[in-house]
Amino acid sequence: MEPNKVKCQNCEQPYEEGFQFCPHCGQKTNDELTIGVLFYNTISNYFSFDARFLKSFVPLMFRPGYLAKEFVKGKRLLYLHPAQMYLFVAVIFFFIFNFYVREGREKLDKTMEEVVASRENKGKVSKEKLSDSIYMDSLRQMALKPIKLKKDALGLKEEDLRRLDSITTVEIGSEEINTDFGFNESEIDSLIQSGASNETIYRAMGMAEDAGYFQRKIFVQGLKFYKTMGLGQIYQTFIDSIPLAMFFLMPLFALFFKVFFFKRGRYAHHLVFSFYYFSFLFLLFSLIFAINRWIWDIPDWIDWLLAFSTFFYLVASVIRFYEQNWILSFIKSGIISFFFLLLVVPVSFVMLGFIAFLFY
């Protein structure tokens, strides 16, 4: 006798009557919507996540490479998933780090305000000097006027008058101040104060008439920065972009390991290793920043010692995960760290800073 069939409300696949869960999608069969059902998945998922994180914390911090090795071996529910671990710890890190970022931006904004105020004061002094210069020039012209009128009687030529004019000139005007901006600040300040169009100012800054989108964007942002000295905004944009940049840097970090350990599993295995290693880094620095800010000001030498210890953690992780002797693990870890920290990361952060400048 064929058993009665019912249809799942979620996936609409048939199954035998009497099942408590759908064999196709796993949803509970008699899942009537109540307050308890509404919050059950959220609460159960939260406590499941919490339990797995606590189980993962000690191995992550004190057993380098263990979680990655266990995950690759197939134990994928006992501990927190590597990507989930990374995202959770990264959120914690940037939340704590944001307190330092906010203080840094406040200092930058204050410094830039002082720079703008100083520049405006210089502008006022320049105007006063310019008035003095015009006044002295008028006096000089008044003194020379009788001589010019009687030049024939005195036997003076035009060349003699020009020489006399240059001798009696007194330069009291404001000096042209060239700075690292790459243009004449006095000229740009004058154009801004006179209400000149942005196009005119761009030309004075050095933009070519046939400038393309990219070159024009640089001058647009350059003028915006010169007017506002918005270094704090650029700094904030740069910091906000770091989490996104890490999603590109971490796979690249895994690619380095794939190159150096190309016979030790698929690329996904190296990516798992990278997820857990970066999770350790974020968690360690989260603890350091949190303790320094709210509990105890850790001496600098201890901070540096803890930061330097992350390399030895990497070596220990490589020894466990890739099952290689410590000499080769140390050499390969050193080479990868060198190229990644001294070449890839600096270039990436310079590019990130440039992008932050273009789009802040």
CSV table of N, CA and C in Angstrom, one decimal, residues 67-221:
chain,number,residue,atom,x,y,z
A,67,LEU,N,42.4,24.9,13.8
A,67,LEU,CA,41.0,25.1,13.3
A,67,LEU,C,41.0,24.9,11.8
A,68,ALA,N,42.0,25.4,11.1
A,68,ALA,CA,42.0,25.3,9.6
A,68,ALA,C,42.2,23.8,9.2
A,69,LYS,N,43.0,23.1,10.0
A,69,LYS,CA,43.3,21.7,9.7
A,69,LYS,C,42.0,20.9,9.9
A,70,GLU,N,41.3,21.2,11.1
A,70,GLU,CA,40.1,20.4,11.4
A,70,GLU,C,39.0,20.7,10.4
A,71,PHE,N,38.9,21.9,9.9
A,71,PHE,CA,37.9,22.3,9.0
A,71,PHE,C,38.1,21.6,7.6
A,72,VAL,N,39.3,21.5,7.2
A,72,VAL,CA,39.7,20.9,5.9
A,72,VAL,C,39.4,19.4,6.0
A,73,LYS,N,39.7,18.8,7.2
A,73,LYS,CA,39.5,17.4,7.5
A,73,LYS,C,38.0,17.0,7.5
A,74,GLY,N,37.1,18.0,7.7
A,74,GLY,CA,35.7,17.7,7.6
A,74,GLY,C,34.9,18.1,8.8
A,75,LYS,N,35.5,18.6,9.9
A,75,LYS,CA,34.8,19.0,11.1
A,75,LYS,C,34.3,20.5,10.9
A,76,ARG,N,33.1,20.6,10.3
A,76,ARG,CA,32.7,22.0,9.8
A,76,ARG,C,31.5,22.5,10.6
A,77,LEU,N,31.0,21.8,11.6
A,77,LEU,CA,29.9,22.3,12.4
A,77,LEU,C,30.3,22.5,13.9
A,78,LEU,N,31.4,21.8,14.3
A,78,LEU,CA,31.8,21.9,15.7
A,78,LEU,C,32.4,23.3,16.0
A,79,TYR,N,33.1,23.8,15.0
A,79,TYR,CA,33.7,25.1,15.2
A,79,TYR,C,33.1,26.1,14.2
A,80,LEU,N,33.3,27.4,14.5
A,80,LEU,CA,32.8,28.5,13.7
A,80,LEU,C,33.4,28.4,12.3
A,81,HIS,N,32.5,28.6,11.3
A,81,HIS,CA,33.0,28.6,9.9
A,81,HIS,C,34.0,29.7,9.7
A,82,PRO,N,35.1,29.4,8.9
A,82,PRO,CA,36.2,30.4,8.8
A,82,PRO,C,35.8,31.8,8.3
A,83,ALA,N,34.9,31.8,7.3
A,83,ALA,CA,34.4,33.1,6.8
A,83,ALA,C,33.6,33.8,7.8
A,84,GLN,N,32.7,33.1,8.5
A,84,GLN,CA,31.9,33.6,9.6
A,84,GLN,C,32.7,34.2,10.7
A,85,MET,N,33.7,33.4,11.1
A,85,MET,CA,34.7,33.8,12.1
A,85,MET,C,35.4,35.2,11.7
A,86,TYR,N,35.8,35.2,10.5
A,86,TYR,CA,36.5,36.4,10.0
A,86,TYR,C,35.6,37.6,10.0
A,87,LEU,N,34.4,37.5,9.5
A,87,LEU,CA,33.5,38.6,9.5
A,87,LEU,C,33.1,39.1,10.9
A,88,PHE,N,32.9,38.2,11.8
A,88,PHE,CA,32.5,38.5,13.2
A,88,PHE,C,33.6,39.2,13.9
A,89,VAL,N,34.8,38.7,13.8
A,89,VAL,CA,36.0,39.3,14.4
A,89,VAL,C,36.3,40.7,13.8
A,90,ALA,N,36.2,40.8,12.5
A,90,ALA,CA,36.5,42.0,11.8
A,90,ALA,C,35.6,43.1,12.2
A,91,VAL,N,34.3,42.8,12.4
A,91,VAL,CA,33.3,43.8,12.9
A,91,VAL,C,33.7,44.3,14.3
A,92,ILE,N,34.1,43.3,15.2
A,92,ILE,CA,34.6,43.7,16.5
A,92,ILE,C,35.8,44.6,16.4
A,93,PHE,N,36.8,44.3,15.6
A,93,PHE,CA,38.0,45.0,15.5
A,93,PHE,C,37.7,46.5,15.0
A,94,PHE,N,37.0,46.6,13.9
A,94,PHE,CA,36.7,47.9,13.4
A,94,PHE,C,35.8,48.8,14.3
A,95,PHE,N,35.0,48.1,15.1
A,95,PHE,CA,34.2,48.8,16.1
A,95,PHE,C,35.1,49.5,17.1
A,96,ILE,N,36.1,48.7,17.6
A,96,ILE,CA,37.0,49.2,18.7
A,96,ILE,C,38.0,50.2,18.0
A,97,PHE,N,38.4,49.9,16.8
A,97,PHE,CA,39.4,50.8,16.2
A,97,PHE,C,38.8,52.1,15.8
A,98,ASN,N,37.5,52.1,15.6
A,98,ASN,CA,36.8,53.4,15.3
A,98,ASN,C,36.9,54.4,16.3
A,99,PHE,N,37.1,54.0,17.6
A,99,PHE,CA,37.3,55.0,18.7
A,99,PHE,C,38.6,55.8,18.4
A,100,TYR,N,39.7,55.0,18.0
A,100,TYR,CA,41.0,55.7,17.7
A,100,TYR,C,40.9,56.5,16.4
A,101,VAL,N,40.1,56.0,15.5
A,101,VAL,CA,39.9,56.7,14.2
A,101,VAL,C,39.2,58.1,14.4
A,102,ARG,N,38.2,58.1,15.3
A,102,ARG,CA,37.5,59.3,15.6
A,102,ARG,C,38.4,60.3,16.3
A,103,GLU,N,39.2,59.9,17.2
A,103,GLU,CA,40.2,60.8,17.8
A,103,GLU,C,41.2,61.3,16.8
A,104,GLY,N,41.7,60.4,15.9
A,104,GLY,CA,42.6,60.9,14.9
A,104,GLY,C,42.0,61.9,14.0
A,105,ARG,N,40.8,61.6,13.6
A,105,ARG,CA,40.1,62.6,12.7
A,105,ARG,C,39.9,63.9,13.3
A,106,GLU,N,39.5,63.9,14.6
A,106,GLU,CA,39.3,65.2,15.3
A,106,GLU,C,40.6,66.0,15.4
A,107,LYS,N,41.8,65.3,15.6
A,107,LYS,CA,43.1,66.0,15.6
A,107,LYS,C,43.4,66.6,14.2
A,108,LEU,N,43.1,65.8,13.2
A,108,LEU,CA,43.4,66.2,11.8
A,108,LEU,C,42.6,67.4,11.4
A,109,ASP,N,41.3,67.3,11.8
A,109,ASP,CA,40.4,68.4,11.5
A,109,ASP,C,40.8,69.7,12.2
A,110,LYS,N,41.2,69.6,13.4
A,110,LYS,CA,41.7,70.8,14.2
A,110,LYS,C,43.0,71.3,13.5
A,111,THR,N,43.9,70.5,13.2
A,111,THR,CA,45.1,70.9,12.5
A,111,THR,C,44.8,71.6,11.2
A,112,MET,N,43.9,71.0,10.4
A,112,MET,CA,43.6,71.6,9.1
A,112,MET,C,42.9,73.0,9.3
A,113,GLU,N,42.1,73.1,10.3
A,113,GLU,CA,41.4,74.4,10.6
A,113,GLU,C,42.5,75.4,10.9
A,114,GLU,N,43.5,75.1,11.6
A,114,GLU,CA,44.6,76.0,11.9
A,114,GLU,C,45.3,76.4,10.7
A,115,VAL,N,45.5,75.4,9.8
A,115,VAL,CA,46.2,75.7,8.5
A,115,VAL,C,45.4,76.7,7.7
A,116,VAL,N,44.1,76.4,7.6
A,116,VAL,CA,43.2,77.3,6.8
A,116,VAL,C,43.2,78.7,7.4
A,117,ALA,N,43.1,78.8,8.7
A,117,ALA,CA,43.1,80.1,9.4
A,117,ALA,C,44.5,80.8,9.2
A,118,SER,N,45.5,80.1,9.3
A,118,SER,CA,46.9,80.7,9.0
A,118,SER,C,47.0,81.2,7.6
A,119,ARG,N,46.4,80.4,6.7
A,119,ARG,CA,46.5,80.9,5.3
A,119,ARG,C,45.7,82.1,5.0
A,120,GLU,N,44.5,82.2,5.7
A,120,GLU,CA,43.6,83.4,5.6
A,120,GLU,C,44.3,84.6,6.2
A,121,ASN,N,45.0,84.4,7.3
A,121,ASN,CA,45.7,85.5,7.9
A,121,ASN,C,46.8,86.0,7.0
A,122,LYS,N,47.5,85.0,6.4
A,122,LYS,CA,48.6,85.5,5.5
A,122,LYS,C,48.0,86.3,4.3
A,123,GLY,N,46.8,85.9,3.9
A,123,GLY,CA,46.1,86.6,2.9
A,123,GLY,C,45.8,88.0,3.3
A,124,LYS,N,45.4,88.2,4.5
A,124,LYS,CA,45.1,89.6,5.0
A,124,LYS,C,46.4,90.4,5.1
A,125,VAL,N,47.4,89.8,5.5
A,125,VAL,CA,48.7,90.5,5.6
A,125,VAL,C,49.2,90.9,4.2
A,126,SER,N,48.9,90.0,3.3
A,126,SER,CA,49.4,90.3,1.9
A,126,SER,C,48.6,91.5,1.3
A,127,LYS,N,47.3,91.6,1.7
A,127,LYS,CA,46.5,92.7,1.2
A,127,LYS,C,47.1,94.0,1.8
A,128,GLU,N,47.4,94.0,3.1
A,128,GLU,CA,48.0,95.2,3.7
A,128,GLU,C,49.3,95.6,3.0
A,129,LYS,N,50.1,94.6,2.8
A,129,LYS,CA,51.4,94.8,2.1
A,129,LYS,C,51.2,95.4,0.7
A,130,LEU,N,50.1,94.8,0.1
A,130,LEU,CA,49.8,95.3,-1.3
A,130,LEU,C,49.4,96.8,-1.3
A,131,SER,N,48.6,97.2,-0.2
A,131,SER,CA,48.2,98.6,-0.1
A,131,SER,C,49.4,99.5,0.1
A,132,ASP,N,50.3,99.0,0.9
A,132,ASP,CA,51.6,99.8,1.1
A,132,ASP,C,52.4,99.9,-0.2
A,133,SER,N,52.4,98.8,-0.9
A,133,SER,CA,53.2,98.8,-2.2
A,133,SER,C,52.6,99.8,-3.2
A,134,ILE,N,51.2,99.8,-3.3
A,134,ILE,CA,50.5,100.7,-4.2
A,134,ILE,C,50.8,102.2,-3.7
A,135,TYR,N,50.7,102.4,-2.4
A,135,TYR,CA,51.0,103.8,-1.9
A,135,TYR,C,52.4,104.2,-2.2
A,136,MET,N,53.4,103.4,-2.0
A,136,MET,CA,54.8,103.7,-2.2
A,136,MET,C,55.0,104.0,-3.7
A,137,ASP,N,54.3,103.2,-4.5
A,137,ASP,CA,54.4,103.3,-6.0
A,137,ASP,C,53.9,104.7,-6.4
A,138,SER,N,52.8,105.1,-5.9
A,138,SER,CA,52.2,106.4,-6.2
A,138,SER,C,53.1,107.5,-5.8
A,139,LEU,N,53.7,107.4,-4.6
A,139,LEU,CA,54.7,108.4,-4.2
A,139,LEU,C,55.9,108.5,-5.1
A,140,ARG,N,56.3,107.3,-5.6
A,140,ARG,CA,57.5,107.3,-6.5
A,140,ARG,C,57.1,107.9,-7.8
A,141,GLN,N,55.9,107.7,-8.3
A,141,GLN,CA,55.5,108.2,-9.6
A,141,GLN,C,55.4,109.8,-9.5
A,142,MET,N,54.9,110.2,-8.3
A,142,MET,CA,54.7,111.7,-8.1
A,142,MET,C,56.1,112.3,-8.1
A,143,ALA,N,57.1,111.7,-7.5
A,143,ALA,CA,58.4,112.2,-7.4
A,143,ALA,C,59.1,112.3,-8.8
A,144,LEU,N,58.8,111.3,-9.6
A,144,LEU,CA,59.4,111.2,-10.9
A,144,LEU,C,58.7,112.0,-12.0
A,145,LYS,N,57.5,112.4,-11.7
A,145,LYS,CA,56.7,113.1,-12.7
A,145,LYS,C,57.4,114.4,-13.2
A,146,PRO,N,57.8,115.3,-12.3
A,146,PRO,CA,58.5,116.5,-12.7
A,146,PRO,C,59.7,116.2,-13.6
A,147,ILE,N,60.5,115.2,-13.2
A,147,ILE,CA,61.7,114.8,-14.0
A,147,ILE,C,61.3,114.4,-15.4
A,148,LYS,N,60.2,113.6,-15.5
A,148,LYS,CA,59.7,113.1,-16.8
A,148,LYS,C,59.2,114.3,-17.7
A,149,LEU,N,58.6,115.3,-17.1
A,149,LEU,CA,58.1,116.4,-17.8
A,149,LEU,C,59.2,117.3,-18.4
A,150,LYS,N,60.3,117.3,-17.7
A,150,LYS,CA,61.5,118.2,-18.1
A,150,LYS,C,62.6,117.3,-18.6
A,151,LYS,N,62.3,116.1,-19.1
A,151,LYS,CA,63.4,115.2,-19.5
A,151,LYS,C,64.2,115.9,-20.7
A,152,ASP,N,63.5,116.6,-21.6
A,152,ASP,CA,64.3,117.2,-22.7
A,152,ASP,C,65.2,118.3,-22.2
A,153,ALA,N,64.7,119.1,-21.2
A,153,ALA,CA,65.6,120.2,-20.7
A,153,ALA,C,66.7,119.6,-19.9
A,154,LEU,N,66.5,118.5,-19.3
A,154,LEU,CA,67.6,117.8,-18.5
A,154,LEU,C,68.4,116.9,-19.3
A,155,GLY,N,68.0,116.7,-20.6
A,155,GLY,CA,68.8,115.9,-21.5
A,155,GLY,C,68.7,114.4,-21.2
A,156,LEU,N,67.6,114.0,-20.7
A,156,LEU,CA,67.4,112.6,-20.4
A,156,LEU,C,66.6,111.9,-21.5
A,157,LYS,N,67.0,110.6,-21.8
A,157,LYS,CA,66.4,109.8,-22.8
A,157,LYS,C,65.4,108.8,-22.1
A,158,GLU,N,64.6,108.1,-22.9
A,158,GLU,CA,63.6,107.1,-22.4
A,158,GLU,C,64.4,106.0,-21.6
A,159,GLU,N,65.5,105.6,-22.2
A,159,GLU,CA,66.3,104.6,-21.5
A,159,GLU,C,66.8,105.0,-20.1
A,160,ASP,N,67.1,106.3,-20.0
A,160,ASP,CA,67.5,106.8,-18.7
A,160,ASP,C,66.4,106.9,-17.7
A,161,LEU,N,65.2,107.2,-18.2
A,161,LEU,CA,64.0,107.2,-17.3
A,161,LEU,C,63.7,105.8,-16.8
A,162,ARG,N,63.8,104.8,-17.7
A,162,ARG,CA,63.5,103.5,-17.3
A,162,ARG,C,64.5,103.0,-16.2
A,163,ARG,N,65.8,103.4,-16.4
A,163,ARG,CA,66.8,103.0,-15.4
A,163,ARG,C,66.5,103.7,-14.1
A,164,LEU,N,66.1,104.9,-14.1
A,164,LEU,CA,65.8,105.7,-12.9
A,164,LEU,C,64.6,105.1,-12.2
A,165,ASP,N,63.6,104.7,-13.0
A,165,ASP,CA,62.4,104.1,-12.4
A,165,ASP,C,62.7,102.8,-11.7
A,166,SER,N,63.6,102.0,-12.3
A,166,SER,CA,63.9,100.7,-11.7
A,166,SER,C,64.7,100.9,-10.4
A,167,ILE,N,65.6,102.0,-10.4
A,167,ILE,CA,66.4,102.2,-9.2
A,167,ILE,C,65.5,102.6,-8.0
A,168,THR,N,64.5,103.5,-8.3
A,168,THR,CA,63.7,104.0,-7.2
A,168,THR,C,62.5,103.1,-6.8
A,169,THR,N,62.4,101.9,-7.4
A,169,THR,CA,61.3,101.0,-7.1
A,169,THR,C,61.6,100.4,-5.7
A,170,VAL,N,60.6,100.3,-4.8
A,170,VAL,CA,60.7,99.7,-3.5
A,170,VAL,C,59.7,98.6,-3.5
A,171,GLU,N,60.1,97.3,-3.4
A,171,GLU,CA,59.2,96.2,-3.4
A,171,GLU,C,58.8,95.9,-2.0
A,172,ILE,N,57.5,96.2,-1.7
A,172,ILE,CA,56.9,95.9,-0.4
A,172,ILE,C,55.8,94.9,-0.6
A,173,GLY,N,55.5,94.4,-1.8
A,173,GLY,CA,54.4,93.5,-2.0
A,173,GLY,C,54.6,92.2,-1.4
A,174,SER,N,53.5,91.4,-1.4
A,174,SER,CA,53.5,90.1,-0.8
A,174,SER,C,54.4,89.2,-1.7
A,175,GLU,N,55.1,88.3,-1.1
A,175,GLU,CA,56.0,87.4,-1.9
A,175,GLU,C,55.1,86.3,-2.4
A,176,GLU,N,55.5,85.8,-3.6
A,176,GLU,CA,54.8,84.6,-4.1
A,176,GLU,C,55.3,83.4,-3.4
A,177,ILE,N,54.4,82.7,-2.8
A,177,ILE,CA,54.7,81.6,-2.0
A,177,ILE,C,54.4,80.3,-2.7
A,178,ASN,N,55.4,79.6,-3.1
A,178,ASN,CA,55.2,78.3,-3.8
A,178,ASN,C,55.3,77.2,-2.7
A,179,THR,N,54.3,76.3,-2.7
A,179,THR,CA,54.3,75.2,-1.7
A,179,THR,C,54.2,73.9,-2.4
A,180,ASP,N,54.1,72.8,-1.6
A,180,ASP,CA,54.0,71.5,-2.2
A,180,ASP,C,52.8,71.2,-3.0
A,181,PHE,N,51.8,72.1,-3.0
A,181,PHE,CA,50.6,71.9,-3.8
A,181,PHE,C,51.0,71.9,-5.3
A,182,GLY,N,52.1,72.5,-5.7
A,182,GLY,CA,52.5,72.5,-7.1
A,182,GLY,C,51.9,73.6,-7.8
A,183,PHE,N,51.4,74.6,-7.2
A,183,PHE,CA,50.9,75.8,-7.8
A,183,PHE,C,51.1,77.0,-6.9
A,184,ASN,N,50.9,78.2,-7.5
A,184,ASN,CA,51.1,79.4,-6.7
A,184,ASN,C,49.9,79.7,-5.9
A,185,GLU,N,50.1,79.6,-4.5
A,185,GLU,CA,48.9,79.8,-3.6
A,185,GLU,C,48.4,81.2,-3.6
A,186,SER,N,49.2,82.2,-3.8
A,186,SER,CA,48.8,83.5,-3.8
A,186,SER,C,47.8,83.8,-4.9
A,187,GLU,N,48.2,83.3,-6.1
A,187,GLU,CA,47.4,83.4,-7.3
A,187,GLU,C,46.0,82.7,-7.1
A,188,ILE,N,46.0,81.5,-6.6
A,188,ILE,CA,44.8,80.8,-6.4
A,188,ILE,C,43.9,81.4,-5.4
A,189,ASP,N,44.5,81.9,-4.3
A,189,ASP,CA,43.8,82.6,-3.3
A,189,ASP,C,43.1,83.9,-3.9
A,190,SER,N,43.8,84.6,-4.7
A,190,SER,CA,43.2,85.8,-5.3
A,190,SER,C,42.0,85.4,-6.2
A,191,LEU,N,42.2,84.4,-7.0
A,191,LEU,CA,41.1,83.9,-7.9
A,191,LEU,C,39.9,83.5,-7.1
A,192,ILE,N,40.1,82.8,-6.0
A,192,ILE,CA,39.0,82.3,-5.2
A,192,ILE,C,38.3,83.5,-4.5
A,193,GLN,N,39.0,84.5,-4.0
A,193,GLN,CA,38.5,85.7,-3.4
A,193,GLN,C,37.7,86.6,-4.4
A,194,SER,N,38.2,86.5,-5.6
A,194,SER,CA,37.5,87.4,-6.6
A,194,SER,C,36.3,86.7,-7.2
A,195,GLY,N,36.0,85.4,-6.8
A,195,GLY,CA,34.9,84.7,-7.4
A,195,GLY,C,35.0,84.2,-8.7
A,196,ALA,N,36.3,83.9,-9.1
A,196,ALA,CA,36.6,83.3,-10.4
A,196,ALA,C,35.9,81.9,-10.5
A,197,SER,N,35.6,81.5,-11.8
A,197,SER,CA,35.0,80.2,-12.0
A,197,SER,C,36.0,79.1,-11.7
A,198,ASN,N,35.5,77.9,-11.4
A,198,ASN,CA,36.4,76.8,-11.1
A,198,ASN,C,37.3,76.5,-12.3
A,199,GLU,N,36.7,76.6,-13.5
A,199,GLU,CA,37.5,76.3,-14.7
A,199,GLU,C,38.7,77.2,-14.8
A,200,THR,N,38.6,78.5,-14.5
A,200,THR,CA,39.7,79.4,-14.5
A,200,THR,C,40.7,79.0,-13.4
A,201,ILE,N,40.2,78.6,-12.3
A,201,ILE,CA,41.2,78.2,-11.2
A,201,ILE,C,41.9,76.9,-11.6
A,202,TYR,N,41.2,76.0,-12.2
A,202,TYR,CA,41.8,74.7,-12.7
A,202,TYR,C,43.0,75.0,-13.6
A,203,ARG,N,42.7,76.0,-14.5
A,203,ARG,CA,43.8,76.4,-15.5
A,203,ARG,C,45.0,77.0,-14.8
A,204,ALA,N,44.7,77.8,-13.8
A,204,ALA,CA,45.8,78.4,-13.0
A,204,ALA,C,46.6,77.4,-12.2
A,205,MET,N,45.9,76.3,-11.8
A,205,MET,CA,46.5,75.2,-11.1
A,205,MET,C,47.4,74.3,-12.0
A,206,GLY,N,47.2,74.5,-13.3
A,206,GLY,CA,48.0,73.7,-14.2
A,206,GLY,C,47.3,72.7,-15.1
A,207,MET,N,46.0,72.7,-15.0
A,207,MET,CA,45.2,71.7,-15.8
A,207,MET,C,45.2,72.0,-17.3
A,208,ALA,N,45.5,71.0,-18.1
A,208,ALA,CA,45.5,71.2,-19.5
A,208,ALA,C,44.1,71.5,-20.1
A,209,GLU,N,44.0,72.2,-21.2
A,209,GLU,CA,42.7,72.5,-21.8
A,209,GLU,C,42.0,71.2,-22.3
A,210,ASP,N,42.8,70.2,-22.7
A,210,ASP,CA,42.2,69.0,-23.2
A,210,ASP,C,42.3,67.9,-22.2
A,211,ALA,N,42.2,68.2,-20.9
A,211,ALA,CA,42.3,67.2,-19.8
A,211,ALA,C,41.1,66.3,-19.9
A,212,GLY,N,41.4,65.0,-19.7
A,212,GLY,CA,40.4,63.9,-19.7
A,212,GLY,C,39.8,63.9,-18.3
A,213,TYR,N,38.9,62.8,-18.2
A,213,TYR,CA,38.1,62.7,-17.0
A,213,TYR,C,39.0,62.5,-15.8
A,214,PHE,N,40.0,61.7,-15.9
A,214,PHE,CA,40.9,61.3,-14.8
A,214,PHE,C,41.7,62.5,-14.3
A,215,GLN,N,42.3,63.2,-15.3
A,215,GLN,CA,43.1,64.4,-14.9
A,215,GLN,C,42.2,65.5,-14.3
A,216,ARG,N,41.0,65.7,-14.9
A,216,ARG,CA,40.1,66.7,-14.4
A,216,ARG,C,39.6,66.4,-13.0
A,217,LYS,N,39.4,65.1,-12.7
A,217,LYS,CA,39.0,64.6,-11.4
A,217,LYS,C,40.0,65.0,-10.3
A,218,ILE,N,41.3,64.8,-10.7
A,218,ILE,CA,42.4,65.1,-9.8
A,218,ILE,C,42.4,66.6,-9.4
A,219,PHE,N,42.2,67.5,-10.4
A,219,PHE,CA,42.2,68.9,-10.2
A,219,PHE,C,40.9,69.4,-9.4
A,220,VAL,N,39.8,68.7,-9.7
A,220,VAL,CA,38.6,69.0,-9.0
A,220,VAL,C,38.7,68.7,-7.5
A,221,GLN,N,39.3,67.5,-7.2
A,221,GLN,CA,39.5,67.1,-5.8
A,221,GLN,C,40.6,67.9,-5.2
